PDB file of C-alpha atoms in Angstrom:
ATOM      1  CA  UNK A   1       0.000   0.000   0.000  1.00  0.00           C
ATOM      2  CA  UNK A   2       2.735   2.485   0.920  1.00  0.00           C
ATOM      3  CA  UNK A   3       4.516   1.827  -2.349  1.00  0.00           C
ATOM      4  CA  UNK A   4       1.398   2.573  -4.400  1.00  0.00           C
ATOM      5  CA  UNK A   5       0.660   5.707  -2.363  1.00  0.00           C
ATOM      6  CA  UNK A   6       4.204   6.964  -2.858  1.00  0.00           C
ATOM      7  CA  UNK A   7       4.486   6.394  -6.617  1.00  0.00           C
ATOM      8  CA  UNK A   8       2.437   9.445  -7.698  1.00  0.00           C
ATOM      9  CA  UNK A   9       4.826  11.645  -5.727  1.00  0.00           C
ATOM     10  CA  UNK A  10       7.813   9.974  -7.368  1.00  0.00           C
ATOM     11  CA  UNK A  11       6.301  10.764 -10.775  1.00  0.00           C
ATOM     12  CA  UNK A  12       5.741  14.363  -9.710  1.00  0.00           C
ATOM     13  CA  UNK A  13       9.384  14.733  -8.651  1.00  0.00           C
ATOM     14  CA  UNK A  14      10.478  13.125 -11.933  1.00  0.00           C
ATOM     15  CA  UNK A  15       8.783  15.942 -13.853  1.00  0.00           C
ATOM     16  CA  UNK A  16      11.374  18.356 -12.436  1.00  0.00           C
ATOM     17  CA  UNK A  17      14.203  15.855 -11.933  1.00  0.00           C
ATOM     18  CA  UNK A  18      13.850  13.339 -14.794  1.00  0.00           C
ATOM     19  CA  UNK A  19      17.140  11.574 -14.081  1.00  0.00           C
ATOM     20  CA  UNK A  20      16.500  10.869 -10.403  1.00  0.00           C
ATOM     21  CA  UNK A  21      17.410   7.495  -8.906  1.00  0.00           C
ATOM     22  CA  UNK A  22      14.639   5.434  -7.310  1.00  0.00           C
ATOM     23  CA  UNK A  23      15.458   2.677  -4.800  1.00  0.00           C
ATOM     24  CA  UNK A  24      12.801  -0.022  -4.526  1.00  0.00           C
ATOM     25  CA  UNK A  25      12.286  -3.494  -3.144  1.00  0.00           C
ATOM     26  CA  UNK A  26      12.758  -5.976  -5.985  1.00  0.00           C
ATOM     27  CA  UNK A  27       9.204  -7.286  -5.375  1.00  0.00           C
ATOM     28  CA  UNK A  28       7.844  -4.116  -6.968  1.00  0.00           C
ATOM     29  CA  UNK A  29       9.797  -4.317 -10.228  1.00  0.00           C
ATOM     30  CA  UNK A  30       6.713  -5.006 -12.377  1.00  0.00           C
ATOM     31  CA  UNK A  31       4.752  -2.098 -10.944  1.00  0.00           C
ATOM     32  CA  UNK A  32       7.695   0.238 -11.288  1.00  0.00           C
ATOM     33  CA  UNK A  33       8.365  -0.677 -14.915  1.00  0.00           C
ATOM     34  CA  UNK A  34       4.683  -0.139 -15.762  1.00  0.00           C
ATOM     35  CA  UNK A  35       4.603   3.370 -14.299  1.00  0.00           C
ATOM     36  CA  UNK A  36       7.905   5.243 -14.078  1.00  0.00           C
ATOM     37  CA  UNK A  37       9.584   6.922 -17.069  1.00  0.00           C
ATOM     38  CA  UNK A  38      12.622   5.206 -18.539  1.00  0.00           C
ATOM     39  CA  UNK A  39      14.736   8.258 -17.635  1.00  0.00           C
ATOM     40  CA  UNK A  40      14.536   7.244 -13.965  1.00  0.00           C
ATOM     41  CA  UNK A  41      17.324   4.992 -12.792  1.00  0.00           C
ATOM     42  CA  UNK A  42      16.001   2.169 -10.626  1.00  0.00           C
ATOM     43  CA  UNK A  43      18.075   0.306  -8.046  1.00  0.00           C
ATOM     44  CA  UNK A  44      16.506  -2.819  -6.566  1.00  0.00           C
ATOM     45  CA  UNK A  45      17.131  -4.012  -3.037  1.00  0.00           C
ATOM     46  CA  UNK A  46      17.528  -7.826  -3.390  1.00  0.00           C
ATOM     47  CA  UNK A  47      15.303  -8.771  -0.449  1.00  0.00           C
ATOM     48  CA  UNK A  48      14.047 -12.067  -1.860  1.00  0.00           C
ATOM     49  CA  UNK A  49      17.489 -13.156  -3.094  1.00  0.00           C
ATOM     50  CA  UNK A  50      18.939 -12.500   0.346  1.00  0.00           C
ATOM     51  CA  UNK A  51      16.351 -14.867   1.830  1.00  0.00           C
ATOM     52  CA  UNK A  52      17.192 -17.719  -0.535  1.00  0.00           C
ATOM     53  CA  UNK A  53      19.354 -20.645   0.627  1.00  0.00           C
ATOM     54  CA  UNK A  54      23.039 -20.070   0.115  1.00  0.00           C
ATOM     55  CA  UNK A  55      26.263 -19.252   1.839  1.00  0.00           C
ATOM     56  CA  UNK A  56      26.750 -16.225   4.036  1.00  0.00           C
ATOM     57  CA  UNK A  57      29.461 -15.094   1.634  1.00  0.00           C
ATOM     58  CA  UNK A  58      27.029 -15.149  -1.289  1.00  0.00           C
ATOM     59  CA  UNK A  59      24.440 -13.090   0.588  1.00  0.00           C
ATOM     60  CA  UNK A  60      27.120 -10.662   1.738  1.00  0.00           C
ATOM     61  CA  UNK A  61      28.226 -10.221  -1.872  1.00  0.00           C
ATOM     62  CA  UNK A  62      24.634  -9.431  -2.926  1.00  0.00           C
ATOM     63  CA  UNK A  63      24.246  -6.878  -0.154  1.00  0.00           C
ATOM     64  CA  UNK A  64      27.581  -5.185  -0.821  1.00  0.00           C
ATOM     65  CA  UNK A  65      26.829  -5.105  -4.555  1.00  0.00           C
ATOM     66  CA  UNK A  66      23.579  -3.286  -3.803  1.00  0.00           C
ATOM     67  CA  UNK A  67      25.391  -0.786  -1.558  1.00  0.00           C
ATOM     68  CA  UNK A  68      27.988  -0.099  -4.252  1.00  0.00           C
ATOM     69  CA  UNK A  69      25.242   0.701  -6.770  1.00  0.00           C
ATOM     70  CA  UNK A  70      23.470   2.878  -4.222  1.00  0.00           C
ATOM     71  CA  UNK A  71      26.575   4.850  -3.276  1.00  0.00           C
ATOM     72  CA  UNK A  72      27.591   5.281  -6.917  1.00  0.00           C
ATOM     73  CA  UNK A  73      24.146   6.619  -7.868  1.00  0.00           C
ATOM     74  CA  UNK A  74      23.604   8.843  -4.837  1.00  0.00           C
ATOM     75  CA  UNK A  75      24.406  12.508  -5.342  1.00  0.00           C
ATOM     76  CA  UNK A  76      24.099  15.282  -2.804  1.00  0.00           C
ATOM     77  CA  UNK A  77      20.571  14.425  -1.629  1.00  0.00           C
ATOM     78  CA  UNK A  78      18.762  11.257  -0.575  1.00  0.00           C
ATOM     79  CA  UNK A  79      15.196  11.211   0.767  1.00  0.00           C
ATOM     80  CA  UNK A  80      13.844   8.297   2.789  1.00  0.00           C
ATOM     81  CA  UNK A  81      10.089   8.264   2.125  1.00  0.00           C
ATOM     82  CA  UNK A  82       9.376   5.190   4.236  1.00  0.00           C
ATOM     83  CA  UNK A  83      11.122   6.193   7.451  1.00  0.00           C
ATOM     84  CA  UNK A  84      11.654   2.703   8.869  1.00  0.00           C
ATOM     85  CA  UNK A  85      14.873   1.700  10.645  1.00  0.00           C
ATOM     86  CA  UNK A  86      15.788  -0.524   7.712  1.00  0.00           C
ATOM     87  CA  UNK A  87      15.450   2.256   5.145  1.00  0.00           C
ATOM     88  CA  UNK A  88      17.105   4.681   7.545  1.00  0.00           C
ATOM     89  CA  UNK A  89      20.194   2.475   7.702  1.00  0.00           C
ATOM     90  CA  UNK A  90      20.368   2.341   3.894  1.00  0.00           C
ATOM     91  CA  UNK A  91      19.999   6.108   3.792  1.00  0.00           C
ATOM     92  CA  UNK A  92      22.934   6.474   6.198  1.00  0.00           C
ATOM     93  CA  UNK A  93      25.088   4.014   4.250  1.00  0.00           C
ATOM     94  CA  UNK A  94      24.380   5.792   0.961  1.00  0.00           C
ATOM     95  CA  UNK A  95      27.052   8.356   1.697  1.00  0.00           C
ATOM     96  CA  UNK A  96      24.795  11.237   0.613  1.00  0.00           C
ATOM     97  CA  UNK A  97      25.759  14.627   1.993  1.00  0.00           C
ATOM     98  CA  UNK A  98      22.127  15.644   2.666  1.00  0.00           C
ATOM     99  CA  UNK A  99      19.927  12.912   4.083  1.00  0.00           C
ATOM    100  CA  UNK A 100      16.218  13.613   4.667  1.00  0.00           C
ATOM    101  CA  UNK A 101      13.845  11.363   6.566  1.00  0.00           C
ATOM    102  CA  UNK A 102      11.024  11.425   9.126  1.00  0.00           C
ATOM    103  CA  UNK A 103      11.736  12.034  12.797  1.00  0.00           C
ATOM    104  CA  UNK A 104      11.404   9.115  15.181  1.00  0.00           C
ATOM    105  CA  UNK A 105      12.970   5.652  15.418  1.00  0.00           C
ATOM    106  CA  UNK A 106      16.498   6.977  16.061  1.00  0.00           C
ATOM    107  CA  UNK A 107      16.273   9.328  13.106  1.00  0.00           C
ATOM    108  CA  UNK A 108      19.252  11.325  14.373  1.00  0.00           C
ATOM    109  CA  UNK A 109      21.510   8.371  13.484  1.00  0.00           C
ATOM    110  CA  UNK A 110      20.259   8.182   9.896  1.00  0.00           C
ATOM    111  CA  UNK A 111      19.489  11.692   8.692  1.00  0.00           C
ATOM    112  CA  UNK A 112      21.246  15.001   9.069  1.00  0.00           C
ATOM    113  CA  UNK A 113      17.975  16.747   8.131  1.00  0.00           C
ATOM    114  CA  UNK A 114      15.139  14.931   9.943  1.00  0.00           C
ATOM    115  CA  UNK A 115      11.640  16.166   9.079  1.00  0.00           C
ATOM    116  CA  UNK A 116       8.672  16.388  11.436  1.00  0.00           C
ATOM    117  CA  UNK A 117       5.743  14.929   9.462  1.00  0.00           C
ATOM    118  CA  UNK A 118       2.059  14.966  10.355  1.00  0.00           C
ATOM    119  CA  UNK A 119       1.208  11.262  10.536  1.00  0.00           C
ATOM    120  CA  UNK A 120      -2.306  12.057  11.752  1.00  0.00           C
ATOM    121  CA  UNK A 121      -3.106  13.071   8.191  1.00  0.00           C
ATOM    122  CA  UNK A 122      -3.268  10.632   5.289  1.00  0.00           C
ATOM    123  CA  UNK A 123      -0.033   8.785   4.554  1.00  0.00           C
ATOM    124  CA  UNK A 124      -0.282  10.146   0.999  1.00  0.00           C
ATOM    125  CA  UNK A 125      -0.034  13.650   2.447  1.00  0.00           C
ATOM    126  CA  UNK A 126       2.961  12.659   4.573  1.00  0.00           C
ATOM    127  CA  UNK A 127       4.793  11.501   1.434  1.00  0.00           C
ATOM    128  CA  UNK A 128       4.150  14.926  -0.053  1.00  0.00           C
ATOM    129  CA  UNK A 129       5.526  16.606   3.073  1.00  0.00           C
ATOM    130  CA  UNK A 130       8.788  14.661   2.978  1.00  0.00           C
ATOM    131  CA  UNK A 131       9.283  15.566  -0.695  1.00  0.00           C
ATOM    132  CA  UNK A 132       8.486  19.256  -0.381  1.00  0.00           C
ATOM    133  CA  UNK A 133      12.209  19.978  -0.413  1.00  0.00           C
ATOM    134  CA  UNK A 134      11.915  19.206  -4.142  1.00  0.00           C
ATOM    135  CA  UNK A 135       8.302  19.978  -5.130  1.00  0.00           C
ATOM    136  CA  UNK A 136       5.775  22.202  -3.384  1.00  0.00           C
ATOM    137  CA  UNK A 137       2.781  22.521  -5.702  1.00  0.00           C
ATOM    138  CA  UNK A 138      -0.586  20.744  -5.830  1.00  0.00           C
ATOM    139  CA  UNK A 139      -0.655  17.045  -4.941  1.00  0.00           C
ATOM    140  CA  UNK A 140      -0.615  14.737  -7.972  1.00  0.00           C
ATOM    141  CA  UNK A 141      -3.489  12.440  -8.890  1.00  0.00           C
ATOM    142  CA  UNK A 142      -3.479   9.113  -7.093  1.00  0.00           C
ATOM    143  CA  UNK A 143      -4.454   7.339 -10.348  1.00  0.00           C
ATOM    144  CA  UNK A 144      -1.283   5.955 -11.882  1.00  0.00           C
ATOM    145  CA  UNK A 145      -0.563   5.929 -15.654  1.00  0.00           C
ATOM    146  CA  UNK A 146      -0.132   2.178 -15.962  1.00  0.00           C
ATOM    147  CA  UNK A 147       1.333   0.974 -19.251  1.00  0.00           C
ATOM    148  CA  UNK A 148       0.279  -2.658 -19.110  1.00  0.00           C
ATOM    149  CA  UNK A 149       2.056  -5.298 -21.175  1.00  0.00           C
ATOM    150  CA  UNK A 150      -0.095  -7.134 -23.702  1.00  0.00           C
ATOM    151  CA  UNK A 151       0.445 -10.394 -21.810  1.00  0.00           C
ATOM    152  CA  UNK A 152      -1.328  -9.051 -18.704  1.00  0.00           C
ATOM    153  CA  UNK A 153      -4.380  -7.973 -20.697  1.00  0.00           C
ATOM    154  CA  UNK A 154      -4.528 -11.258 -22.606  1.00  0.00           C
ATOM    155  CA  UNK A 155      -4.222 -13.305 -19.404  1.00  0.00           C
ATOM    156  CA  UNK A 156      -7.192 -11.491 -17.841  1.00  0.00           C
ATOM    157  CA  UNK A 157      -9.266 -11.795 -21.026  1.00  0.00           C
ATOM    158  CA  UNK A 158      -8.650 -15.548 -21.079  1.00  0.00           C
ATOM    159  CA  UNK A 159      -9.542 -15.832 -17.393  1.00  0.00           C
ATOM    160  CA  UNK A 160     -12.851 -14.019 -17.881  1.00  0.00           C
ATOM    161  CA  UNK A 161     -13.664 -16.082 -20.977  1.00  0.00           C
ATOM    162  CA  UNK A 162     -12.832 -19.318 -19.132  1.00  0.00           C
ATOM    163  CA  UNK A 163     -15.397 -18.417 -16.475  1.00  0.00           C
ATOM    164  CA  UNK A 164     -18.004 -17.127 -18.965  1.00  0.00           C
ATOM    165  CA  UNK A 165     -17.897 -13.588 -17.573  1.00  0.00           C
ATOM    166  CA  UNK A 166     -19.150 -11.264 -20.278  1.00  0.00           C
ATOM    167  CA  UNK A 167     -21.185  -8.727 -18.325  1.00  0.00           C
ATOM    168  CA  UNK A 168     -20.319  -6.445 -15.400  1.00  0.00           C
ATOM    169  CA  UNK A 169     -18.445  -7.949 -12.488  1.00  0.00           C
ATOM    170  CA  UNK A 170     -17.317  -6.934  -9.013  1.00  0.00           C
ATOM    171  CA  UNK A 171     -13.929  -7.720  -7.480  1.00  0.00           C
ATOM    172  CA  UNK A 172     -13.901  -8.673  -3.788  1.00  0.00           C
ATOM    173  CA  UNK A 173     -10.810  -9.109  -1.636  1.00  0.00           C
ATOM    174  CA  UNK A 174     -11.879 -10.658   1.689  1.00  0.00           C
ATOM    175  CA  UNK A 175      -8.400 -10.448   3.193  1.00  0.00           C
ATOM    176  CA  UNK A 176      -6.706  -7.614   5.034  1.00  0.00           C
ATOM    177  CA  UNK A 177      -3.226  -6.674   6.170  1.00  0.00           C
ATOM    178  CA  UNK A 178      -3.920  -8.026   9.696  1.00  0.00           C
ATOM    179  CA  UNK A 179      -6.364 -10.532  11.174  1.00  0.00           C
ATOM    180  CA  UNK A 180      -8.098  -7.949  13.378  1.00  0.00           C
ATOM    181  CA  UNK A 181      -9.104  -6.011  10.227  1.00  0.00           C
ATOM    182  CA  UNK A 182     -11.032  -8.909   8.666  1.00  0.00           C
ATOM    183  CA  UNK A 183     -14.751  -8.677   7.900  1.00  0.00           C
ATOM    184  CA  UNK A 184     -16.672 -11.797   9.092  1.00  0.00           C
ATOM    185  CA  UNK A 185     -17.258 -14.641   6.652  1.00  0.00           C
ATOM    186  CA  UNK A 186     -21.038 -14.503   7.156  1.00  0.00           C
ATOM    187  CA  UNK A 187     -21.094 -10.854   6.045  1.00  0.00           C
ATOM    188  CA  UNK A 188     -19.271 -11.741   2.832  1.00  0.00           C
ATOM    189  CA  UNK A 189     -21.776 -14.543   2.200  1.00  0.00           C
ATOM    190  CA  UNK A 190     -24.677 -12.071   2.428  1.00  0.00           C
ATOM    191  CA  UNK A 191     -22.850  -9.604   0.187  1.00  0.00           C
ATOM    192  CA  UNK A 192     -22.113 -12.341  -2.340  1.00  0.00           C
ATOM    193  CA  UNK A 193     -25.782 -13.331  -2.492  1.00  0.00           C
ATOM    194  CA  UNK A 194     -26.920  -9.708  -2.833  1.00  0.00           C
ATOM    195  CA  UNK A 195     -24.542  -8.925  -5.700  1.00  0.00           C
ATOM    196  CA  UNK A 196     -25.368 -12.047  -7.660  1.00  0.00           C
ATOM    197  CA  UNK A 197     -29.064 -11.382  -7.066  1.00  0.00           C
ATOM    198  CA  UNK A 198     -28.572  -8.060  -8.844  1.00  0.00           C
ATOM    199  CA  UNK A 199     -26.998  -9.694 -11.884  1.00  0.00           C
ATOM    200  CA  UNK A 200     -23.373  -9.016 -11.037  1.00  0.00           C
ATOM    201  CA  UNK A 201     -20.661 -11.633 -11.305  1.00  0.00           C
ATOM    202  CA  UNK A 202     -18.208 -11.719  -8.408  1.00  0.00           C
ATOM    203  CA  UNK A 203     -14.486 -12.344  -8.844  1.00  0.00           C
ATOM    204  CA  UNK A 204     -12.595 -13.060  -5.641  1.00  0.00           C
ATOM    205  CA  UNK A 205      -8.911 -12.206  -5.258  1.00  0.00           C
ATOM    206  CA  UNK A 206      -6.389 -13.235  -2.649  1.00  0.00           C
ATOM    207  CA  UNK A 207      -3.489 -15.570  -1.939  1.00  0.00           C
ATOM    208  CA  UNK A 208      -2.086 -17.320   1.113  1.00  0.00           C
ATOM    209  CA  UNK A 209      -4.407 -16.977   4.098  1.00  0.00           C
ATOM    210  CA  UNK A 210      -6.892 -15.143   1.873  1.00  0.00           C
ATOM    211  CA  UNK A 211      -7.467 -18.392  -0.011  1.00  0.00           C
ATOM    212  CA  UNK A 212      -8.627 -20.106   3.173  1.00  0.00           C
ATOM    213  CA  UNK A 213     -11.131 -17.321   3.763  1.00  0.00           C
ATOM    214  CA  UNK A 214     -12.410 -17.535   0.187  1.00  0.00           C
ATOM    215  CA  UNK A 215     -12.861 -21.299   0.638  1.00  0.00           C
ATOM    216  CA  UNK A 216     -14.760 -20.672   3.899  1.00  0.00           C
ATOM    217  CA  UNK A 217     -17.058 -18.188   2.131  1.00  0.00           C
ATOM    218  CA  UNK A 218     -17.709 -20.697  -0.666  1.00  0.00           C
ATOM    219  CA  UNK A 219     -18.514 -23.415   1.859  1.00  0.00           C
ATOM    220  CA  UNK A 220     -20.847 -21.179   3.866  1.00  0.00           C
ATOM    221  CA  UNK A 221     -22.592 -20.001   0.689  1.00  0.00           C
ATOM    222  CA  UNK A 222     -22.730 -23.608  -0.555  1.00  0.00           C
ATOM    223  CA  UNK A 223     -21.712 -22.655  -4.064  1.00  0.00           C
ATOM    224  CA  UNK A 224     -18.652 -22.330  -6.235  1.00  0.00           C
ATOM    225  CA  UNK A 225     -16.793 -19.054  -6.395  1.00  0.00           C
ATOM    226  CA  UNK A 226     -14.644 -17.553  -9.134  1.00  0.00           C
ATOM    227  CA  UNK A 227     -11.162 -17.125  -7.695  1.00  0.00           C
ATOM    228  CA  UNK A 228      -8.733 -15.017  -9.715  1.00  0.00           C
ATOM    229  CA  UNK A 229      -5.580 -17.120  -9.673  1.00  0.00           C
ATOM    230  CA  UNK A 230      -3.219 -14.756 -11.523  1.00  0.00           C
ATOM    231  CA  UNK A 231      -1.044 -13.292  -8.799  1.00  0.00           C
ATOM    232  CA  UNK A 232       1.030 -10.693 -10.655  1.00  0.00           C
ATOM    233  CA  UNK A 233       0.499  -7.018  -9.820  1.00  0.00           C
ATOM    234  CA  UNK A 234      -0.071  -6.127 -13.455  1.00  0.00           C
ATOM    235  CA  UNK A 235      -2.668  -8.852 -13.955  1.00  0.00           C
ATOM    236  CA  UNK A 236      -4.517  -7.447 -10.947  1.00  0.00           C
ATOM    237  CA  UNK A 237      -4.417  -3.949 -12.455  1.00  0.00           C
ATOM    238  CA  UNK A 238      -5.701  -5.332 -15.769  1.00  0.00           C
ATOM    239  CA  UNK A 239      -8.556  -7.028 -13.882  1.00  0.00           C
ATOM    240  CA  UNK A 240      -9.371  -3.827 -11.984  1.00  0.00           C
ATOM    241  CA  UNK A 241      -9.557  -1.838 -15.212  1.00  0.00           C
ATOM    242  CA  UNK A 242     -12.327  -4.150 -16.449  1.00  0.00           C
ATOM    243  CA  UNK A 243     -14.312  -4.372 -13.207  1.00  0.00           C
ATOM    244  CA  UNK A 244     -17.424  -2.376 -12.258  1.00  0.00           C
ATOM    245  CA  UNK A 245     -16.170  -1.757  -8.728  1.00  0.00           C
ATOM    246  CA  UNK A 246     -14.119  -3.223  -5.872  1.00  0.00           C
ATOM    247  CA  UNK A 247     -14.958  -4.219  -2.290  1.00  0.00           C
ATOM    248  CA  UNK A 248     -12.347  -5.183   0.279  1.00  0.00           C
ATOM    249  CA  UNK A 249     -10.611  -4.585   3.563  1.00  0.00           C
ATOM    250  CA  UNK A 250      -7.733  -2.316   4.492  1.00  0.00           C
ATOM    251  CA  UNK A 251      -4.951  -3.817   2.384  1.00  0.00           C
ATOM    252  CA  UNK A 252      -2.464  -3.331  -0.427  1.00  0.00           C
ATOM    253  CA  UNK A 253      -4.918  -4.520  -3.126  1.00  0.00           C
ATOM    254  CA  UNK A 254      -7.363  -1.837  -1.948  1.00  0.00           C
ATOM    255  CA  UNK A 255      -4.806   0.899  -2.680  1.00  0.00           C
ATOM    256  CA  UNK A 256      -3.828  -0.816  -5.935  1.00  0.00           C
ATOM    257  CA  UNK A 257      -7.477  -0.795  -7.066  1.00  0.00           C
ATOM    258  CA  UNK A 258      -7.762   2.919  -6.246  1.00  0.00           C
ATOM    259  CA  UNK A 259      -4.554   3.619  -8.167  1.00  0.00           C
ATOM    260  CA  UNK A 260      -6.117   1.951 -11.222  1.00  0.00           C
ATOM    261  CA  UNK A 261      -9.051   4.394 -11.016  1.00  0.00           C
ATOM    262  CA  UNK A 262     -11.581   1.778  -9.880  1.00  0.00           C
ATOM    263  CA  UNK A 263     -14.585   2.834  -7.781  1.00  0.00           C
ATOM    264  CA  UNK A 264     -14.493   0.990  -4.483  1.00  0.00           C
ATOM    265  CA  UNK A 265     -15.915   0.385  -1.047  1.00  0.00           C
ATOM    266  CA  UNK A 266     -13.354  -0.190   1.707  1.00  0.00           C
ATOM    267  CA  UNK A 267     -14.337  -2.219   4.771  1.00  0.00           C
ATOM    268  CA  UNK A 268     -12.544  -0.673   7.746  1.00  0.00           C
ATOM    269  CA  UNK A 269     -12.417  -1.972  11.278  1.00  0.00           C
ATOM    270  CA  UNK A 270     -10.216  -0.290  13.886  1.00  0.00           C
ATOM    271  CA  UNK A 271      -7.816   1.238  11.323  1.00  0.00           C
ATOM    272  CA  UNK A 272      -7.807   5.020  11.029  1.00  0.00           C
ATOM    273  CA  UNK A 273      -9.315   5.901   7.673  1.00  0.00           C
ATOM    274  CA  UNK A 274      -7.996   9.437   8.045  1.00  0.00           C
ATOM    275  CA  UNK A 275      -4.552   7.911   7.502  1.00  0.00           C
ATOM    276  CA  UNK A 276      -5.213   4.804   5.397  1.00  0.00           C
ATOM    277  CA  UNK A 277      -8.463   5.355   3.479  1.00  0.00           C
ATOM    278  CA  UNK A 278      -8.350   4.610  -0.261  1.00  0.00           C
ATOM    279  CA  UNK A 279      -7.949   7.697  -2.415  1.00  0.00           C
ATOM    280  CA  UNK A 280     -10.168   8.751  -5.298  1.00  0.00           C
ATOM    281  CA  UNK A 281     -13.399  10.683  -5.790  1.00  0.00           C
ATOM    282  CA  UNK A 282     -15.489   7.503  -5.813  1.00  0.00           C
ATOM    283  CA  UNK A 283     -13.886   5.644  -2.909  1.00  0.00           C
ATOM    284  CA  UNK A 284     -16.091   5.004   0.111  1.00  0.00           C
ATOM    285  CA  UNK A 285     -15.300   3.668   3.583  1.00  0.00           C
ATOM    286  CA  UNK A 286     -17.618   1.540   5.712  1.00  0.00           C
ATOM    287  CA  UNK A 287     -16.543   1.722   9.349  1.00  0.00           C
ATOM    288  CA  UNK A 288     -16.819  -1.159  11.782  1.00  0.00           C
ATOM    289  CA  UNK A 289     -15.372  -1.860  15.216  1.00  0.00           C
ATOM    290  CA  UNK A 290     -13.137  -4.557  16.630  1.00  0.00           C
ATOM    291  CA  UNK A 291     -15.207  -7.161  18.438  1.00  0.00           C
TER     292      UNK A 291
END
């Protein structure tokens, strides 16, 4: 979610600084390539490779190789948008003369110019505050200019054809970023019945623990469900661009759907929607409480 919320600001900075260097987690390569201009240099942190089996020497070589690329690319300024200890350490090791990052979490060890951000406002706004050393005008649109590869579009078209979905459909993500944010299975069953009763197909998305919840919903509803089994970010965006609207909990897919311009209803429990609500003129939040 944070990555999707931060990308519009990166694009805004790139308008004035087209040759900036962007440091990302390698998991987000597909999203980055579909959005950022080719003038931007991208350096990937090899998180997944560092977790793979292998010798300590091999992992050390990967890490040091990343640091060499980072230090070589870093000029006079580096800005840590995330503000976690991990990213703060990388910021410090970059060797940049001017290091900006949020206050808190031992910021004085990482940044020589810590910034006091208002985290009671939306996280999207906080990203704008940390970057106002470079840009200070109106906030950019949260809808990202995705350039989807043909393969992603074709994969979604084949999926919809395989399940005989020709008319309007709704995407539902029953999962959330934490267990306490989950909407009850019985509520999803009622929603499922209501949508289908109004002539709308329902496509369910989710992986890992989400799959177990989708199976529980199918069992409680006593009928088969259509589970979108293409797990790439770009396939999800291609699906969102064809959907009528989206319903789901506080999660990364919720922000991804909003970034694709999809109308949506977000199911919030104890999370603060003032900070984490989906963006967009047609995004709505339904508030619940933790039981």
